[in-house]
Amino acid sequence: MTTPVSAPPPFPPLTPSALDFTAGGDLRLASAAVEAPPALPLAEAVRDGLISAADAELTGYRSVTVAEETSSLYDLAAGAAVSAVGRAPVPAAALGTVLFANVFPQPRPPLHNLATAVAEAVSAPAVFAAEISGGCVAGLNALVIAAQRMLATRERAALVVAGDLWSRPHIDRFNCEQGYVFADGAAAVVLARDAGFARLLSAATLTDPLLSGLHAEVPSDRTPVDITARARAFLTTRMGTEVVIGRLRSGLTATIGAALSRAGAGLADVAHVLVPAIGAPFLKRNYLDALDIPVSRTTWDYAAVTGHVGAADPFGALAHLVDHDRCRSGDLVLLVSEGLGFQWTVVLLKVL
């Protein structure tokens, strides 16, 4: 039986902020690349006692990418950046902005700007290099910021990198929350002016601060970062399950609708919907059912063998489409992300 929870306090109406990138120039995705560690089959994780058989089956994953203990977040980020820059039809010298998006703060050296380190790795004379966080939405937020800077400054190109390492003892990737597993890796995209495989059409963002407590820390002795306990505490003391699900769905659909409207398109016009790799139960409830789309329009085939990398999910999925020749001229591609807060950001591309 669901515990009755009082209604949330009055709050101003939420309206997505949408951007039309075609009005200020021809911005294009010039390249996308992934730096992925070896994939660990979930059957082996079950055998080794890292996750229960029931929880592994629930995720729908076949494997997750797990870095060697000697790997660093810089190694992953720099690897993805070098690959993306190497694939791009613009030189590294054109990169005026370098942004790095990251979700989990450990393990990484304190007081170290990874964005500037990545800029050095690719020999980019970036005048603006910064890190962005805020959960798994950070990657697309960084892409939007990079695009806005290019329009405002007339810079020729920008590099956006996202990546994470989910290492013990800081976090137990397999047991944070039932339904998905965090994965190690990084992905990068280069945004350029008048050069690339897909034009940046529009973007939209929406934040619902009433859901900020959904991921607020609560005491737990089950696992170092217990997302299940955090959500349970919120749902039993702050806001009921059905209300939360309703807000999640309305926030998602409003944000997608705003971005599509800016481009004069509808969801039926979109060939590929790149949603977060957050496991089979969340894929169905949060996206397939909410958007009424088949799994074939997503990149679940990619997510099922990588796991949830975090802010790198949309860039990794895009690289997967390109690398497997699944994009056709004229295709609309919708990149979707969600993050702590609660926040949604979506970006719409058109393949050239």
PDB file of N, CA and C in Angstrom, residues 190-252:
ATOM      1  N   VAL A 190      32.772  16.950 -31.699  1.00  0.00           N
ATOM      2  CA  VAL A 190      33.293  18.232 -32.156  1.00  0.00           C
ATOM      3  C   VAL A 190      32.175  18.958 -32.872  1.00  0.00           C
ATOM      4  N   LEU A 191      31.944  20.187 -32.466  1.00  0.00           N
ATOM      5  CA  LEU A 191      30.946  21.059 -33.079  1.00  0.00           C
ATOM      6  C   LEU A 191      31.683  22.072 -33.941  1.00  0.00           C
ATOM      7  N   ALA A 192      31.281  22.208 -35.196  1.00  0.00           N
ATOM      8  CA  ALA A 192      32.009  23.087 -36.111  1.00  0.00           C
ATOM      9  C   ALA A 192      31.038  23.944 -36.914  1.00  0.00           C
ATOM     10  N   ARG A 193      31.587  24.974 -37.486  1.00  0.00           N
ATOM     11  CA  ARG A 193      30.814  25.884 -38.314  1.00  0.00           C
ATOM     12  C   ARG A 193      30.959  25.479 -39.787  1.00  0.00           C
ATOM     13  N   ASP A 194      29.814  25.149 -40.411  1.00  0.00           N
ATOM     14  CA  ASP A 194      29.779  24.862 -41.848  1.00  0.00           C
ATOM     15  C   ASP A 194      30.548  23.603 -42.251  1.00  0.00           C
ATOM     16  N   ALA A 195      30.818  22.683 -41.316  1.00  0.00           N
ATOM     17  CA  ALA A 195      31.536  21.457 -41.664  1.00  0.00           C
ATOM     18  C   ALA A 195      31.106  20.344 -40.714  1.00  0.00           C
ATOM     19  N   GLY A 196      30.606  19.243 -41.277  1.00  0.00           N
ATOM     20  CA  GLY A 196      30.193  18.140 -40.427  1.00  0.00           C
ATOM     21  C   GLY A 196      29.118  17.294 -41.065  1.00  0.00           C
ATOM     22  N   PHE A 197      28.699  16.238 -40.347  1.00  0.00           N
ATOM     23  CA  PHE A 197      27.752  15.267 -40.898  1.00  0.00           C
ATOM     24  C   PHE A 197      26.304  15.538 -40.516  1.00  0.00           C
ATOM     25  N   ALA A 198      26.082  16.405 -39.521  1.00  0.00           N
ATOM     26  CA  ALA A 198      24.710  16.670 -39.080  1.00  0.00           C
ATOM     27  C   ALA A 198      24.589  18.108 -38.609  1.00  0.00           C
ATOM     28  N   ARG A 199      23.506  18.785 -38.995  1.00  0.00           N
ATOM     29  CA  ARG A 199      23.296  20.172 -38.590  1.00  0.00           C
ATOM     30  C   ARG A 199      22.566  20.227 -37.252  1.00  0.00           C
ATOM     31  N   LEU A 200      23.006  21.121 -36.409  1.00  0.00           N
ATOM     32  CA  LEU A 200      22.348  21.363 -35.126  1.00  0.00           C
ATOM     33  C   LEU A 200      21.133  22.243 -35.375  1.00  0.00           C
ATOM     34  N   LEU A 201      19.934  21.702 -35.162  1.00  0.00           N
ATOM     35  CA  LEU A 201      18.707  22.435 -35.445  1.00  0.00           C
ATOM     36  C   LEU A 201      18.184  23.194 -34.231  1.00  0.00           C
ATOM     37  N   SER A 202      18.006  22.473 -33.115  1.00  0.00           N
ATOM     38  CA  SER A 202      17.373  23.102 -31.953  1.00  0.00           C
ATOM     39  C   SER A 202      17.723  22.347 -30.691  1.00  0.00           C
ATOM     40  N   ALA A 203      17.355  22.955 -29.571  1.00  0.00           N
ATOM     41  CA  ALA A 203      17.559  22.327 -28.266  1.00  0.00           C
ATOM     42  C   ALA A 203      16.531  22.893 -27.305  1.00  0.00           C
ATOM     43  N   ALA A 204      16.291  22.156 -26.235  1.00  0.00           N
ATOM     44  CA  ALA A 204      15.387  22.647 -25.197  1.00  0.00           C
ATOM     45  C   ALA A 204      15.803  22.056 -23.853  1.00  0.00           C
ATOM     46  N   THR A 205      15.547  22.816 -22.802  1.00  0.00           N
ATOM     47  CA  THR A 205      15.887  22.398 -21.440  1.00  0.00           C
ATOM     48  C   THR A 205      14.752  22.767 -20.495  1.00  0.00           C
ATOM     49  N   LEU A 206      14.526  21.896 -19.523  1.00  0.00           N
ATOM     50  CA  LEU A 206      13.524  22.160 -18.484  1.00  0.00           C
ATOM     51  C   LEU A 206      14.028  21.589 -17.168  1.00  0.00           C
ATOM     52  N   THR A 207      13.842  22.345 -16.093  1.00  0.00           N
ATOM     53  CA  THR A 207      14.188  21.883 -14.748  1.00  0.00           C
ATOM     54  C   THR A 207      12.948  21.906 -13.872  1.00  0.00           C
ATOM     55  N   ASP A 208      12.781  20.842 -13.073  1.00  0.00           N
ATOM     56  CA  ASP A 208      11.682  20.769 -12.108  1.00  0.00           C
ATOM     57  C   ASP A 208      12.281  20.736 -10.702  1.00  0.00           C
ATOM     58  N   PRO A 209      12.460  21.897 -10.060  1.00  0.00           N
ATOM     59  CA  PRO A 209      13.085  21.938  -8.739  1.00  0.00           C
ATOM     60  C   PRO A 209      12.315  21.184  -7.658  1.00  0.00           C
ATOM     61  N   LEU A 210      11.013  20.960  -7.882  1.00  0.00           N
ATOM     62  CA  LEU A 210      10.234  20.213  -6.878  1.00  0.00           C
ATOM     63  C   LEU A 210      10.713  18.773  -6.755  1.00  0.00           C
ATOM     64  N   LEU A 211      11.473  18.297  -7.727  1.00  0.00           N
ATOM     65  CA  LEU A 211      12.000  16.937  -7.673  1.00  0.00           C
ATOM     66  C   LEU A 211      13.468  16.920  -7.246  1.00  0.00           C
ATOM     67  N   SER A 212      13.968  18.036  -6.736  1.00  0.00           N
ATOM     68  CA  SER A 212      15.379  18.091  -6.348  1.00  0.00           C
ATOM     69  C   SER A 212      15.699  17.090  -5.242  1.00  0.00           C
ATOM     70  N   GLY A 213      14.740  16.820  -4.373  1.00  0.00           N
ATOM     71  CA  GLY A 213      14.978  15.898  -3.269  1.00  0.00           C
ATOM     72  C   GLY A 213      14.970  14.442  -3.647  1.00  0.00           C
ATOM     73  N   LEU A 214      14.642  14.132  -4.891  1.00  0.00           N
ATOM     74  CA  LEU A 214      14.561  12.733  -5.324  1.00  0.00           C
ATOM     75  C   LEU A 214      15.902  12.024  -5.196  1.00  0.00           C
ATOM     76  N   HIS A 215      16.996  12.787  -5.309  1.00  0.00           N
ATOM     77  CA  HIS A 215      18.323  12.191  -5.192  1.00  0.00           C
ATOM     78  C   HIS A 215      19.102  12.731  -3.993  1.00  0.00           C
ATOM     79  N   ALA A 216      18.403  13.372  -3.058  1.00  0.00           N
ATOM     80  CA  ALA A 216      19.081  13.894  -1.876  1.00  0.00           C
ATOM     81  C   ALA A 216      19.592  12.747  -1.011  1.00  0.00           C
ATOM     82  N   GLU A 217      20.784  12.921  -0.456  1.00  0.00           N
ATOM     83  CA  GLU A 217      21.414  11.844   0.315  1.00  0.00           C
ATOM     84  C   GLU A 217      20.631  11.534   1.582  1.00  0.00           C
ATOM     85  N   VAL A 218      20.495  10.239   1.870  1.00  0.00           N
ATOM     86  CA  VAL A 218      19.870   9.778   3.107  1.00  0.00           C
ATOM     87  C   VAL A 218      20.770   8.697   3.706  1.00  0.00           C
ATOM     88  N   PRO A 219      20.678   8.459   5.016  1.00  0.00           N
ATOM     89  CA  PRO A 219      21.516   7.423   5.635  1.00  0.00           C
ATOM     90  C   PRO A 219      21.210   6.042   5.053  1.00  0.00           C
ATOM     91  N   SER A 220      22.258   5.269   4.812  1.00  0.00           N
ATOM     92  CA  SER A 220      22.095   3.909   4.303  1.00  0.00           C
ATOM     93  C   SER A 220      23.347   3.108   4.612  1.00  0.00           C
ATOM     94  N   ASP A 221      23.145   1.870   5.053  1.00  0.00           N
ATOM     95  CA  ASP A 221      24.281   0.971   5.265  1.00  0.00           C
ATOM     96  C   ASP A 221      24.292  -0.161   4.246  1.00  0.00           C
ATOM     97  N   ARG A 222      23.451  -0.029   3.194  1.00  0.00           N
ATOM     98  CA  ARG A 222      23.366  -1.073   2.168  1.00  0.00           C
ATOM     99  C   ARG A 222      24.484  -0.971   1.157  1.00  0.00           C
ATOM    100  N   THR A 223      24.793   0.253   0.730  1.00  0.00           N
ATOM    101  CA  THR A 223      25.781   0.481  -0.317  1.00  0.00           C
ATOM    102  C   THR A 223      26.256   1.928  -0.215  1.00  0.00           C
ATOM    103  N   PRO A 224      27.483   2.244  -0.662  1.00  0.00           N
ATOM    104  CA  PRO A 224      28.026   3.602  -0.462  1.00  0.00           C
ATOM    105  C   PRO A 224      27.144   4.726  -0.992  1.00  0.00           C
ATOM    106  N   VAL A 225      26.575   4.556  -2.184  1.00  0.00           N
ATOM    107  CA  VAL A 225      25.649   5.540  -2.752  1.00  0.00           C
ATOM    108  C   VAL A 225      24.348   4.810  -3.039  1.00  0.00           C
ATOM    109  N   ASP A 226      23.362   4.996  -2.165  1.00  0.00           N
ATOM    110  CA  ASP A 226      22.117   4.220  -2.238  1.00  0.00           C
ATOM    111  C   ASP A 226      21.017   5.067  -2.875  1.00  0.00           C
ATOM    112  N   ILE A 227      20.928   4.998  -4.195  1.00  0.00           N
ATOM    113  CA  ILE A 227      19.920   5.784  -4.909  1.00  0.00           C
ATOM    114  C   ILE A 227      18.527   5.241  -4.630  1.00  0.00           C
ATOM    115  N   THR A 228      18.410   3.942  -4.427  1.00  0.00           N
ATOM    116  CA  THR A 228      17.115   3.347  -4.099  1.00  0.00           C
ATOM    117  C   THR A 228      16.578   3.923  -2.796  1.00  0.00           C
ATOM    118  N   ALA A 229      17.425   4.020  -1.780  1.00  0.00           N
ATOM    119  CA  ALA A 229      16.994   4.565  -0.488  1.00  0.00           C
ATOM    120  C   ALA A 229      16.621   6.037  -0.614  1.00  0.00           C
ATOM    121  N   ARG A 230      17.345   6.783  -1.431  1.00  0.00           N
ATOM    122  CA  ARG A 230      17.037   8.197  -1.628  1.00  0.00           C
ATOM    123  C   ARG A 230      15.650   8.368  -2.255  1.00  0.00           C
ATOM    124  N   ALA A 231      15.391   7.591  -3.301  1.00  0.00           N
ATOM    125  CA  ALA A 231      14.095   7.701  -3.961  1.00  0.00           C
ATOM    126  C   ALA A 231      12.969   7.256  -3.040  1.00  0.00           C
ATOM    127  N   ARG A 232      13.198   6.182  -2.281  1.00  0.00           N
ATOM    128  CA  ARG A 232      12.153   5.685  -1.377  1.00  0.00           C
ATOM    129  C   ARG A 232      11.811   6.731  -0.323  1.00  0.00           C
ATOM    130  N   ALA A 233      12.835   7.381   0.217  1.00  0.00           N
ATOM    131  CA  ALA A 233      12.592   8.410   1.233  1.00  0.00           C
ATOM    132  C   ALA A 233      11.778   9.563   0.658  1.00  0.00           C
ATOM    133  N   PHE A 234      12.102   9.974  -0.541  1.00  0.00           N
ATOM    134  CA  PHE A 234      11.365  11.074  -1.170  1.00  0.00           C
ATOM    135  C   PHE A 234       9.922  10.683  -1.447  1.00  0.00           C
ATOM    136  N   LEU A 235       9.723   9.468  -1.965  1.00  0.00           N
ATOM    137  CA  LEU A 235       8.380   9.027  -2.352  1.00  0.00           C
ATOM    138  C   LEU A 235       7.472   8.793  -1.147  1.00  0.00           C
ATOM    139  N   THR A 236       8.048   8.526   0.002  1.00  0.00           N
ATOM    140  CA  THR A 236       7.239   8.271   1.191  1.00  0.00           C
ATOM    141  C   THR A 236       7.065   9.493   2.087  1.00  0.00           C
ATOM    142  N   THR A 237       7.871  10.531   1.873  1.00  0.00           N
ATOM    143  CA  THR A 237       7.774  11.693   2.756  1.00  0.00           C
ATOM    144  C   THR A 237       7.493  13.003   2.037  1.00  0.00           C
ATOM    145  N   ARG A 238       7.789  13.064   0.740  1.00  0.00           N
ATOM    146  CA  ARG A 238       7.678  14.326   0.036  1.00  0.00           C
ATOM    147  C   ARG A 238       6.610  14.342  -1.055  1.00  0.00           C
ATOM    148  N   MET A 239       6.579  13.292  -1.878  1.00  0.00           N
ATOM    149  CA  MET A 239       5.700  13.290  -3.038  1.00  0.00           C
ATOM    150  C   MET A 239       5.397  11.849  -3.441  1.00  0.00           C
ATOM    151  N   GLY A 240       4.142  11.542  -3.720  1.00  0.00           N
ATOM    152  CA  GLY A 240       3.745  10.189  -4.056  1.00  0.00           C
ATOM    153  C   GLY A 240       4.275   9.713  -5.395  1.00  0.00           C
ATOM    154  N   THR A 241       4.345   8.388  -5.543  1.00  0.00           N
ATOM    155  CA  THR A 241       4.920   7.777  -6.750  1.00  0.00           C
ATOM    156  C   THR A 241       4.213   8.225  -8.015  1.00  0.00           C
ATOM    157  N   GLU A 242       2.894   8.185  -8.009  1.00  0.00           N
ATOM    158  CA  GLU A 242       2.160   8.538  -9.231  1.00  0.00           C
ATOM    159  C   GLU A 242       2.359  10.003  -9.601  1.00  0.00           C
ATOM    160  N   VAL A 243       2.462  10.862  -8.594  1.00  0.00           N
ATOM    161  CA  VAL A 243       2.706  12.285  -8.873  1.00  0.00           C
ATOM    162  C   VAL A 243       4.083  12.470  -9.491  1.00  0.00           C
ATOM    163  N   VAL A 244       5.074  11.778  -8.938  1.00  0.00           N
ATOM    164  CA  VAL A 244       6.437  11.885  -9.462  1.00  0.00           C
ATOM    165  C   VAL A 244       6.507  11.382 -10.895  1.00  0.00           C
ATOM    166  N   ILE A 245       5.932  10.218 -11.151  1.00  0.00           N
ATOM    167  CA  ILE A 245       5.959   9.674 -12.508  1.00  0.00           C
ATOM    168  C   ILE A 245       5.268  10.626 -13.477  1.00  0.00           C
ATOM    169  N   GLY A 246       4.174  11.220 -13.031  1.00  0.00           N
ATOM    170  CA  GLY A 246       3.473  12.180 -13.875  1.00  0.00           C
ATOM    171  C   GLY A 246       4.328  13.392 -14.203  1.00  0.00           C
ATOM    172  N   ARG A 247       5.050  13.889 -13.205  1.00  0.00           N
ATOM    173  CA  ARG A 247       5.917  15.050 -13.441  1.00  0.00           C
ATOM    174  C   ARG A 247       7.098  14.673 -14.337  1.00  0.00           C
ATOM    175  N   LEU A 248       7.645  13.478 -14.151  1.00  0.00           N
ATOM    176  CA  LEU A 248       8.742  13.022 -15.000  1.00  0.00           C
ATOM    177  C   LEU A 248       8.296  12.936 -16.458  1.00  0.00           C
ATOM    178  N   ARG A 249       7.137  12.388 -16.667  1.00  0.00           N
ATOM    179  CA  ARG A 249       6.654  12.236 -18.047  1.00  0.00           C
ATOM    180  C   ARG A 249       6.293  13.582 -18.670  1.00  0.00           C
ATOM    181  N   SER A 250       5.635  14.421 -17.912  1.00  0.00           N
ATOM    182  CA  SER A 250       5.244  15.710 -18.478  1.00  0.00           C
ATOM    183  C   SER A 250       6.458  16.584 -18.737  1.00  0.00           C
ATOM    184  N   GLY A 251       7.465  16.510 -17.868  1.00  0.00           N
ATOM    185  CA  GLY A 251       8.683  17.269 -18.092  1.00  0.00           C
ATOM    186  C   GLY A 251       9.410  16.809 -19.339  1.00  0.00           C
ATOM    187  N   LEU A 252       9.505  15.506 -19.512  1.00  0.00           N
ATOM    188  CA  LEU A 252      10.168  14.949 -20.685  1.00  0.00           C
ATOM    189  C   LEU A 252       9.444  15.347 -21.968  1.00  0.00           C
TER     190      LEU A 252
END
